[in-house]
Structures are given as C-alpha cells and as structure tokens.
mmCIF file of C-alpha atoms in Angstrom:
data_model
loop_
_atom_site.group_PDB
_atom_site.id
_atom_site.type_symbol
_atom_site.label_atom_id
_atom_site.label_comp_id
_atom_site.label_asym_id
_atom_site.label_seq_id
_atom_site.Cartn_x
_atom_site.Cartn_y
_atom_site.Cartn_z
ATOM 1 C CA MET V 35 28.356 -59.493 -20.586
ATOM 2 C CA LYS V 36 25.528 -60.370 -18.221
ATOM 3 C CA ILE V 37 24.548 -64.033 -18.250
ATOM 4 C CA SER V 38 20.887 -64.769 -19.015
ATOM 5 C CA VAL V 39 19.693 -67.663 -16.871
ATOM 6 C CA ARG V 40 16.872 -68.411 -19.321
ATOM 7 C CA ILE V 41 19.270 -68.675 -22.264
ATOM 8 C CA GLU V 42 21.645 -70.921 -20.322
ATOM 9 C CA ILE V 43 18.805 -73.206 -19.198
ATOM 10 C CA ILE V 44 17.609 -73.607 -22.788
ATOM 11 C CA GLN V 45 21.048 -74.606 -24.035
ATOM 12 C CA LEU V 46 21.963 -76.814 -21.080
ATOM 13 C CA SER V 47 18.588 -78.574 -21.236
ATOM 14 C CA LEU V 48 19.110 -79.333 -24.912
ATOM 15 C CA ILE V 49 22.614 -80.685 -24.314
ATOM 16 C CA ALA V 50 21.392 -82.787 -21.376
ATOM 17 C CA ALA V 51 18.579 -84.154 -23.573
ATOM 18 C CA MET V 52 21.107 -85.106 -26.256
ATOM 19 C CA PHE V 53 23.219 -87.082 -23.781
ATOM 20 C CA ALA V 54 20.113 -88.666 -22.255
ATOM 21 C CA ALA V 55 18.869 -89.735 -25.692
ATOM 22 C CA ALA V 56 22.295 -91.242 -26.410
ATOM 23 C CA ALA V 57 22.209 -93.199 -23.148
ATOM 24 C CA LEU V 58 18.697 -94.507 -23.824
ATOM 25 C CA SER V 59 19.586 -95.459 -27.395
ATOM 26 C CA TRP V 60 22.876 -97.208 -26.584
ATOM 27 C CA PRO V 61 21.457 -100.711 -25.841
ATOM 28 C CA HIS V 62 18.973 -100.634 -28.719
ATOM 29 C CA VAL V 63 20.911 -99.526 -31.795
ATOM 30 C CA PRO V 64 23.413 -101.458 -33.965
ATOM 31 C CA ASP V 65 27.130 -101.333 -33.213
ATOM 32 C CA ARG V 66 27.804 -99.782 -36.631
ATOM 33 C CA LEU V 67 25.913 -96.559 -37.297
ATOM 34 C CA PRO V 68 25.730 -94.134 -40.251
ATOM 35 C CA ILE V 69 27.352 -90.796 -39.410
ATOM 36 C CA HIS V 70 27.681 -89.151 -42.830
ATOM 37 C CA TRP V 71 25.478 -88.878 -45.909
ATOM 38 C CA ASN V 72 26.093 -87.752 -49.493
ATOM 39 C CA LEU V 73 24.074 -85.240 -51.509
ATOM 40 C CA GLN V 74 21.633 -87.977 -52.545
ATOM 41 C CA GLY V 75 20.912 -88.797 -48.908
ATOM 42 C CA GLU V 76 22.795 -92.102 -49.005
ATOM 43 C CA ALA V 77 24.933 -93.043 -46.005
ATOM 44 C CA ASP V 78 28.594 -93.043 -47.052
ATOM 45 C CA GLY V 79 30.300 -92.942 -43.666
ATOM 46 C CA PHE V 80 29.882 -95.223 -40.642
ATOM 47 C CA GLY V 81 31.198 -95.351 -37.117
ATOM 48 C CA GLY V 82 30.796 -97.070 -33.793
ATOM 49 C CA LYS V 83 28.348 -96.169 -31.043
ATOM 50 C CA PHE V 84 30.564 -93.451 -29.630
ATOM 51 C CA ALA V 85 30.757 -91.631 -32.968
ATOM 52 C CA GLY V 86 27.099 -92.270 -33.717
ATOM 53 C CA LEU V 87 25.639 -91.400 -30.319
ATOM 54 C CA LEU V 88 28.081 -89.337 -28.251
ATOM 55 C CA LEU V 89 30.122 -87.307 -30.733
ATOM 56 C CA LEU V 90 27.460 -84.707 -31.521
ATOM 57 C CA PRO V 91 26.378 -84.191 -27.882
ATOM 58 C CA SER V 92 30.056 -83.724 -27.015
ATOM 59 C CA ILE V 93 30.456 -81.197 -29.826
ATOM 60 C CA ALA V 94 27.369 -79.338 -28.578
ATOM 61 C CA ALA V 95 28.771 -79.227 -25.037
ATOM 62 C CA GLY V 96 32.157 -78.039 -26.283
ATOM 63 C CA LEU V 97 30.553 -75.389 -28.479
ATOM 64 C CA TYR V 98 28.445 -74.174 -25.569
ATOM 65 C CA LEU V 99 31.485 -73.793 -23.303
ATOM 66 C CA LEU V 100 33.556 -72.136 -26.025
ATOM 67 C CA LEU V 101 30.931 -69.514 -26.848
ATOM 68 C CA LEU V 102 30.223 -68.935 -23.162
ATOM 69 C CA LEU V 103 33.876 -68.281 -22.306
ATOM 70 C CA LEU V 104 34.968 -66.570 -25.527
ATOM 71 C CA PRO V 105 33.895 -63.044 -24.490
ATOM 72 C CA ARG V 106 36.067 -63.295 -21.376
ATOM 73 C CA LEU V 107 39.119 -63.733 -23.595
ATOM 74 C CA ASP V 108 38.241 -60.796 -25.827
ATOM 75 C CA PRO V 109 40.025 -57.446 -25.292
ATOM 76 C CA GLY V 110 36.704 -55.872 -26.326
ATOM 77 C CA TYR V 111 34.794 -57.753 -23.607
ATOM 78 C CA ARG V 112 32.713 -54.729 -22.594
ATOM 79 C CA ASN V 113 31.303 -54.424 -26.100
ATOM 80 C CA TYR V 114 29.463 -57.738 -25.749
ATOM 81 C CA ALA V 115 26.928 -56.056 -23.473
ATOM 82 C CA ASN V 116 25.941 -53.902 -26.463
ATOM 83 C CA PHE V 117 24.955 -56.919 -28.563
ATOM 84 C CA ALA V 118 24.085 -59.424 -25.845
ATOM 85 C CA THR V 119 20.785 -60.397 -27.468
ATOM 86 C CA ALA V 120 22.410 -61.036 -30.842
ATOM 87 C CA TYR V 121 25.238 -63.016 -29.261
ATOM 88 C CA ASN V 122 22.838 -65.142 -27.226
ATOM 89 C CA VAL V 123 20.814 -65.875 -30.364
ATOM 90 C CA ILE V 124 24.011 -66.901 -32.169
ATOM 91 C CA ARG V 125 24.995 -69.169 -29.275
ATOM 92 C CA THR V 126 21.573 -70.755 -28.902
ATOM 93 C CA SER V 127 20.953 -71.262 -32.617
ATOM 94 C CA SER V 128 24.387 -72.870 -33.023
ATOM 95 C CA VAL V 129 23.742 -75.383 -30.241
ATOM 96 C CA CYS V 130 20.226 -76.027 -31.585
ATOM 97 C CA PHE V 131 21.665 -76.711 -35.033
ATOM 98 C CA VAL V 132 23.930 -79.420 -33.606
ATOM 99 C CA GLY V 133 20.891 -80.744 -31.746
ATOM 100 C CA VAL V 134 18.927 -81.053 -34.988
ATOM 101 C CA ILE V 135 21.724 -83.018 -36.646
ATOM 102 C CA ASP V 136 21.932 -85.236 -33.555
ATOM 103 C CA ALA V 137 18.172 -85.877 -33.659
ATOM 104 C CA ILE V 138 18.418 -86.886 -37.313
ATOM 105 C CA THR V 139 21.312 -89.237 -36.552
ATOM 106 C CA LEU V 140 19.378 -90.851 -33.704
ATOM 107 C CA LEU V 141 16.254 -91.354 -35.820
ATOM 108 C CA VAL V 142 18.293 -93.066 -38.522
ATOM 109 C CA ALA V 143 20.059 -95.186 -35.883
ATOM 110 C CA TRP V 144 16.661 -96.356 -34.642
ATOM 111 C CA GLY V 145 15.720 -97.378 -38.171
ATOM 112 C CA TYR V 146 13.395 -94.533 -39.101
ATOM 113 C CA SER V 147 13.330 -93.270 -42.687
ATOM 114 C CA VAL V 148 14.570 -89.678 -42.771
ATOM 115 C CA ASP V 149 15.396 -87.465 -45.744
ATOM 116 C CA VAL V 150 18.728 -86.569 -44.189
ATOM 117 C CA THR V 151 20.055 -84.308 -46.951
ATOM 118 C CA SER V 152 16.920 -82.174 -47.212
ATOM 119 C CA THR V 153 16.489 -81.866 -43.454
ATOM 120 C CA ILE V 154 20.101 -80.882 -42.797
ATOM 121 C CA ALA V 155 20.133 -78.459 -45.741
ATOM 122 C CA ILE V 156 16.959 -76.747 -44.529
ATOM 123 C CA ALA V 157 18.334 -76.575 -40.974
ATOM 124 C CA THR V 158 21.608 -75.125 -42.284
ATOM 125 C CA GLY V 159 19.755 -72.587 -44.401
ATOM 126 C CA LEU V 160 17.667 -71.568 -41.410
ATOM 127 C CA LEU V 161 20.822 -71.169 -39.310
ATOM 128 C CA PHE V 162 22.359 -68.887 -41.945
ATOM 129 C CA ALA V 163 19.154 -66.854 -42.123
ATOM 130 C CA VAL V 164 19.065 -66.425 -38.334
ATOM 131 C CA LEU V 165 22.730 -65.413 -38.238
ATOM 132 C CA GLY V 166 22.149 -63.000 -41.110
ATOM 133 C CA ASN V 167 19.192 -61.419 -39.347
ATOM 134 C CA PHE V 168 21.386 -60.566 -36.337
ATOM 135 C CA MET V 169 24.646 -59.869 -38.176
ATOM 136 C CA GLY V 170 24.013 -56.132 -38.335
ATOM 137 C CA LYS V 171 23.551 -55.994 -34.561
ATOM 138 C CA ILE V 172 27.020 -57.362 -33.751
ATOM 139 C CA ARG V 173 29.274 -54.741 -32.226
ATOM 140 C CA PRO V 174 33.086 -54.614 -32.604
ATOM 141 C CA ASN V 175 35.004 -57.469 -31.009
ATOM 142 C CA TRP V 176 37.834 -59.846 -31.852
ATOM 143 C CA PHE V 177 35.947 -63.141 -32.238
ATOM 144 C CA VAL V 178 32.416 -62.724 -33.626
ATOM 145 C CA GLY V 179 31.368 -61.331 -36.986
ATOM 146 C CA VAL V 180 33.319 -60.180 -40.038
ATOM 147 C CA ARG V 181 36.814 -59.442 -38.788
ATOM 148 C CA THR V 182 39.020 -58.138 -41.553
ATOM 149 C CA PRO V 183 41.905 -55.683 -41.028
ATOM 150 C CA TRP V 184 39.571 -52.975 -42.343
ATOM 151 C CA THR V 185 36.493 -53.656 -40.193
ATOM 152 C CA LEU V 186 38.824 -53.687 -37.183
ATOM 153 C CA SER V 187 40.301 -50.351 -38.239
ATOM 154 C CA SER V 188 37.183 -48.401 -39.153
ATOM 155 C CA LYS V 189 33.870 -48.026 -37.334
ATOM 156 C CA LEU V 190 32.188 -47.212 -40.631
ATOM 157 C CA SER V 191 33.599 -50.320 -42.313
ATOM 158 C CA TRP V 192 32.496 -52.507 -39.409
ATOM 159 C CA THR V 193 28.943 -51.176 -39.489
ATOM 160 C CA LYS V 194 28.378 -51.229 -43.242
ATOM 161 C CA THR V 195 30.142 -54.549 -43.805
ATOM 162 C CA HIS V 196 27.990 -56.305 -41.219
ATOM 163 C CA ARG V 197 24.824 -54.897 -42.753
ATOM 164 C CA LEU V 198 25.846 -56.275 -46.145
ATOM 165 C CA ALA V 199 26.942 -59.589 -44.602
ATOM 166 C CA GLY V 200 23.541 -59.924 -42.942
ATOM 167 C CA TRP V 201 21.685 -59.736 -46.260
ATOM 168 C CA LEU V 202 24.163 -62.077 -47.942
ATOM 169 C CA PHE V 203 23.840 -64.633 -45.139
ATOM 170 C CA ILE V 204 20.064 -64.598 -45.492
ATOM 171 C CA GLY V 205 20.322 -65.056 -49.265
ATOM 172 C CA ILE V 206 22.847 -67.877 -48.920
ATOM 173 C CA GLY V 207 20.613 -69.492 -46.301
ATOM 174 C CA VAL V 208 17.718 -69.523 -48.776
ATOM 175 C CA LEU V 209 19.956 -71.079 -51.430
ATOM 176 C CA ILE V 210 21.178 -73.803 -49.053
ATOM 177 C CA ALA V 211 17.593 -74.633 -48.087
ATOM 178 C CA MET V 212 16.678 -74.837 -51.786
ATOM 179 C CA LEU V 213 19.636 -77.171 -52.321
ATOM 180 C CA GLY V 214 17.962 -79.578 -49.923
ATOM 181 C CA LEU V 215 14.839 -79.567 -52.072
ATOM 182 C CA VAL V 216 16.546 -79.510 -55.467
ATOM 183 C CA ARG V 217 19.407 -81.957 -55.044
ATOM 184 C CA THR V 218 21.140 -81.492 -58.366
ATOM 185 C CA SER V 219 24.772 -80.883 -59.257
ATOM 186 C CA TRP V 220 23.965 -77.508 -60.832
ATOM 187 C CA MET V 221 22.210 -76.361 -57.649
ATOM 188 C CA LEU V 222 25.238 -77.407 -55.599
ATOM 189 C CA VAL V 223 27.587 -75.538 -57.951
ATOM 190 C CA LEU V 224 25.321 -72.459 -57.831
ATOM 191 C CA THR V 225 25.163 -72.470 -54.033
ATOM 192 C CA VAL V 226 28.917 -72.936 -53.573
ATOM 193 C CA SER V 227 29.733 -70.334 -56.244
ATOM 194 C CA ILE V 228 27.449 -67.674 -54.785
ATOM 195 C CA SER V 229 28.733 -68.413 -51.272
ATOM 196 C CA VAL V 230 32.347 -67.958 -52.363
ATOM 197 C CA ILE V 231 31.522 -64.822 -54.359
ATOM 198 C CA GLY V 232 29.565 -63.473 -51.393
ATOM 199 C CA LEU V 233 32.511 -64.055 -49.053
ATOM 200 C CA LEU V 234 34.892 -62.292 -51.415
ATOM 201 C CA ALA V 235 32.402 -59.448 -51.855
ATOM 202 C CA ILE V 236 32.199 -58.944 -48.083
ATOM 203 C CA VAL V 237 35.980 -58.751 -47.766
ATOM 204 C CA ALA V 238 36.307 -56.416 -50.754
ATOM 205 C CA TYR V 239 33.466 -54.214 -49.514
ATOM 206 C CA SER V 240 35.061 -53.879 -46.067
ATOM 207 C CA TYR V 241 38.232 -52.614 -47.744
ATOM 208 C CA TRP V 242 36.324 -50.240 -50.058
ATOM 209 C CA VAL V 243 34.440 -48.663 -47.139
ATOM 210 C CA TYR V 244 37.673 -48.365 -45.168
ATOM 211 C CA ARG V 245 39.406 -46.610 -48.063
ATOM 212 C CA ASN V 246 36.561 -44.095 -48.316
ATOM 213 C CA ASP V 247 36.241 -43.497 -44.579
ATOM 214 C CA PRO V 248 37.786 -40.081 -43.801
ATOM 215 C CA ASP V 249 37.985 -40.806 -40.062
ATOM 216 C CA ARG V 250 39.226 -44.397 -40.028
ATOM 217 C CA THR V 251 38.642 -44.593 -36.297
ATOM 218 C CA SER V 252 39.233 -48.034 -34.833
ATOM 219 C CA PRO V 253 36.086 -49.473 -33.254
ATOM 220 C CA ALA V 254 36.109 -49.584 -29.467
ATOM 221 C CA GLY V 255 37.670 -52.758 -28.148
ATOM 222 C CA THR V 256 39.705 -53.559 -31.245
ATOM 223 C CA SER V 257 42.845 -51.598 -30.434
ATOM 224 C CA PRO V 258 45.249 -52.154 -27.527
ATOM 225 C CA GLY V 259 44.195 -50.145 -24.509
ATOM 226 C CA VAL V 260 40.859 -49.121 -26.055
ATOM 227 C CA GLU V 261 37.562 -50.199 -24.503
#
C-alpha cells in the first residue's frame, strides 16, 4: 500500500502535539490526576502524572505504528491498495479519537469543567459512524473488517456482510452519542443490547450469505498462495 505523506503528517503532528501538551502540563498539574469517569461523569479512577499525561500519547503512538505496519504482515498485503483511502481514514480517525480523549484528560487536569461522559460518548459515536461509512469499502484481508470463517471463504459473504456492518456501525454510533446526552441506565442497557445483537446479527448474516453462495470463492489474499 502506498504511503500518503499528507496522512502521515496529520497523524504524526497530532501525536507530537499530545506529547508536547503533556510536557507543558507536567509542572503545572497535580501529582494525582483523574483518568477514568463513570456514566454520571464523576471521576472514579486516579493515577500519577505518567498515567494522566503520557499514557494516552503513548497509546496513540503505539496505535499509529501498529496500523502502519499491520498491512506488511498481512498475506493479503496487495489488497490494501484497493481500499487505501478507507484504511487511511480508519487509521487517522482512530488516532484522532485517542487525541480527543487526551485533550479531555488534559483540560480536567488543568482544572477546567468538562462534561467528560457526554464528550467521550459523542466522540465514540462519531468514530463508529465514520468507521461504518467506510466499512463497505474494505477489501478482503486478514486484519481489518469483519473476519469470520465465512467472510474469509466467500467473496459474496465478505461484500454483503461489510455493507450490513457499515449500516449497523452507523446506527450504533448514533445510539452511543445519544447515550452521552441521555445518561440513564435504560439508555445504557439499550445501547449495549443493540450492540450485542448487532454483532451477533453480523456473524449470523455472514454465515447465511456463505451458505447461499453457489460459488464460495475465497476472496483474494485470504487463502494461502492467493493474492
């Protein structure tokens, strides 16, 4: 897959900004910082400066390297060129999501009042919606997308399952965002229940399409010796 300099600069700049913000904040924030919040937005987990300032930038850097190198380890490496735009969006949005959580953590560390639960829920919902929008564009590979035994054994199952998964991801993203605005136990139960049902539906649908596929041709890059 061809590397896009623009995409790499965006991600590396964000990661560098996260580490720079941590360095600038280090002398000015308390030694004990909130790092986890409950559904009501109350801090229920605390850590030292490393956990509060450097953990998320380190996760972002690790995620960046993992997603950058992952295609090289994939037997279906050549397929990544066919969904390079979608993969780059997935990579960038994932790093940006960690950046948003880091920004929230820094604001709280500096003493600003932030509705942590709502902000993170909306950011998570947006991430799901973005992933859902590009899910149908993902081409067969071993690491990204819905990888069941049946999507990896049928081109038709791969294509149709990812189209369904895209719509479900968008719907779940909307529900998660709503959870941030309506922080009630019933909304949490509804969101979790629909997410679990959606996951099971995707797996079951991939099998159903596979069973009704007369060709059952393995997608390129998902069988030994096939590219």
